[in-house]
Tab-separated table of C-alpha atoms in Angstrom:
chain	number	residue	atom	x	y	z
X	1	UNK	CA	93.376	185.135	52.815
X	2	UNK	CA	93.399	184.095	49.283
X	3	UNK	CA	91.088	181.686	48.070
X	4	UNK	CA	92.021	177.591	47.328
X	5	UNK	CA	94.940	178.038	49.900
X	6	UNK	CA	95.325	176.650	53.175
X	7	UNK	CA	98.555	178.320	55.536
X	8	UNK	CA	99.987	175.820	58.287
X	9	UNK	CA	100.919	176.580	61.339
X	10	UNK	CA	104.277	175.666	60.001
X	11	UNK	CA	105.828	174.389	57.177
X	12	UNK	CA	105.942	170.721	58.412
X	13	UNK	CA	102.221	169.876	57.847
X	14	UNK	CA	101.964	166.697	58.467
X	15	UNK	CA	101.713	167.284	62.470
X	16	UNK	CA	100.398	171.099	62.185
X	17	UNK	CA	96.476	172.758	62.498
X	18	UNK	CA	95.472	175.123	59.302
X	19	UNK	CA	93.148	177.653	58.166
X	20	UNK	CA	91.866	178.094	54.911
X	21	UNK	CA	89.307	178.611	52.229
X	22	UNK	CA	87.984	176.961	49.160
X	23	UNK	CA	85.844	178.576	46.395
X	24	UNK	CA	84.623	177.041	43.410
X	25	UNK	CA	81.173	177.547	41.150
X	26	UNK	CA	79.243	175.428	43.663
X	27	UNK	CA	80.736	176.248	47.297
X	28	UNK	CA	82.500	178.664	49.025
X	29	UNK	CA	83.836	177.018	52.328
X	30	UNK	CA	85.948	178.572	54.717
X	31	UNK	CA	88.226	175.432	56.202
X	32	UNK	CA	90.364	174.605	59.450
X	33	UNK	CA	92.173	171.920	59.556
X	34	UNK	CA	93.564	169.329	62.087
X	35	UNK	CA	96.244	166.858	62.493
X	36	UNK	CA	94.917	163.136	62.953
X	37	UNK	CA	97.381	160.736	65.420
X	38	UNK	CA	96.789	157.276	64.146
X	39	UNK	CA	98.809	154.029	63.909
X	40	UNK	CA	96.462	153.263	60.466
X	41	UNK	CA	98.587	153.694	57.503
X	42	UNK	CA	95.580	154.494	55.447
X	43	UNK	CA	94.250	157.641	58.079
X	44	UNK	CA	94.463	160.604	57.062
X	45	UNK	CA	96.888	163.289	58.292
X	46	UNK	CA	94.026	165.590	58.845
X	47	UNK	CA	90.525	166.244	59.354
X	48	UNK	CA	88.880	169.312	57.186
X	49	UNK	CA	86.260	171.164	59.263
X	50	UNK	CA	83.695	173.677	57.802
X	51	UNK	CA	80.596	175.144	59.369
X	52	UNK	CA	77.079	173.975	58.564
X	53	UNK	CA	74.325	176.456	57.554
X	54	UNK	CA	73.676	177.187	61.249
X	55	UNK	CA	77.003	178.023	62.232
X	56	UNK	CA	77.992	174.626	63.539
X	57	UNK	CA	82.046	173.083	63.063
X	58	UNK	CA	81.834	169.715	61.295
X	59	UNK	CA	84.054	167.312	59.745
X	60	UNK	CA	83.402	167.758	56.314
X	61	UNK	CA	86.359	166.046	54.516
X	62	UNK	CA	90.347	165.144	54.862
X	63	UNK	CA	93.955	165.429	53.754
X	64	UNK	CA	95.794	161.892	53.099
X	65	UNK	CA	100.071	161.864	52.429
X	66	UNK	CA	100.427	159.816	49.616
X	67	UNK	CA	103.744	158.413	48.165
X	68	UNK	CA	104.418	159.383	43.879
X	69	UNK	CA	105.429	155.950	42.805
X	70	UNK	CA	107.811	156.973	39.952
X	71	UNK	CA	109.993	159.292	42.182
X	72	UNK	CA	109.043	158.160	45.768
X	73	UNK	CA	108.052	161.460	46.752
X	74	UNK	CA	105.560	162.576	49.278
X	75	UNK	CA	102.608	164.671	48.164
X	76	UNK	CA	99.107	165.561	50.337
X	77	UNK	CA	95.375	164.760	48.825
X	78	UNK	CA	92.455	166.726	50.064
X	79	UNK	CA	88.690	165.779	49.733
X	80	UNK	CA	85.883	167.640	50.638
X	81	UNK	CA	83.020	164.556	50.897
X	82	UNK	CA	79.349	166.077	50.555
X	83	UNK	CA	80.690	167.936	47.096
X	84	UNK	CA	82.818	165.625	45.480
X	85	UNK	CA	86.097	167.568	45.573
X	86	UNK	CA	88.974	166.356	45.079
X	87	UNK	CA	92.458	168.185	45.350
X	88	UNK	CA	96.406	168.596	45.955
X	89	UNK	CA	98.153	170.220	48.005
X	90	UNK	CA	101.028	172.248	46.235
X	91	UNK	CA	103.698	175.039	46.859
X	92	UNK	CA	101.443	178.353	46.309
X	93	UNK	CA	102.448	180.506	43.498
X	94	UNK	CA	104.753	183.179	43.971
X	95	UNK	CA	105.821	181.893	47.977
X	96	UNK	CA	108.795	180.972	49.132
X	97	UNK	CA	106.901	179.581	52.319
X	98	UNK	CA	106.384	176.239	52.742
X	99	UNK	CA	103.528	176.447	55.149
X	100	UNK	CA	101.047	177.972	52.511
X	101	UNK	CA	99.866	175.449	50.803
X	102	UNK	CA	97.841	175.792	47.223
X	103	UNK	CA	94.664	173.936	46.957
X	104	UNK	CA	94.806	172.132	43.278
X	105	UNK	CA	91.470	170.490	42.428
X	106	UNK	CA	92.054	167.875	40.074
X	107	UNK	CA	88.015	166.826	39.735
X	108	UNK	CA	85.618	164.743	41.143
X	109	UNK	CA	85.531	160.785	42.501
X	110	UNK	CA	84.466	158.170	39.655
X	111	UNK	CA	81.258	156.864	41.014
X	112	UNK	CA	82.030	153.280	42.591
């Protein structure tokens, strides 16, 4: 699979598992991904799992739907937590299908 995508079971996301990978200078991660049911309107849609060092599936991050508040569209944020990485999800280059989704890092949190 390429790198920095993630491909969906299908292409409505929001309520679909995932499999993916993202590589950058500091970490290589190979990711699944799984819907989150929650009434909370600030849950995320998913959970991001990657494996520790000793093989081990854990939560490691999350995808969020957001709304664009010029044009009211829906968009999807991805974080990975213990390396600061932030993203969005986007239409991968050169695919018609909806259910591979590009992994767009945009750069890291603003310390709080």
């Amino acid at each position: 699979m390429t790198t920095n995508c993630i491909k969906f079971t299908s292409a409505d996301i929001e309520t679909v598992k995932g499999i993916g990978s993202i590589s950058t200078l500091t970490f290589d991660l190979d990711i699944t991904v799984e819907p989150v049911v929650s009434t909370n309107p600030m849950a995320p849609t998913h959970r991001v799992l990657g494996r520790s060092p000793r093989g081990k599936l854990v939560e490691c991050g999350g995808i969020w739907k957001k709304q664009n508040k010029e044009t009211g569209a829906d968009y999807y944020t991805l974080t990975i937590r213990d390396h600061g990485f932030n993203a969005n999800l986007g239409k991968a280059a050169n695919q018609d299908d909806l259910s591979l989704q590009a992994v767009i890092p945009w750069g890291p949190k603003d310390a709080a």
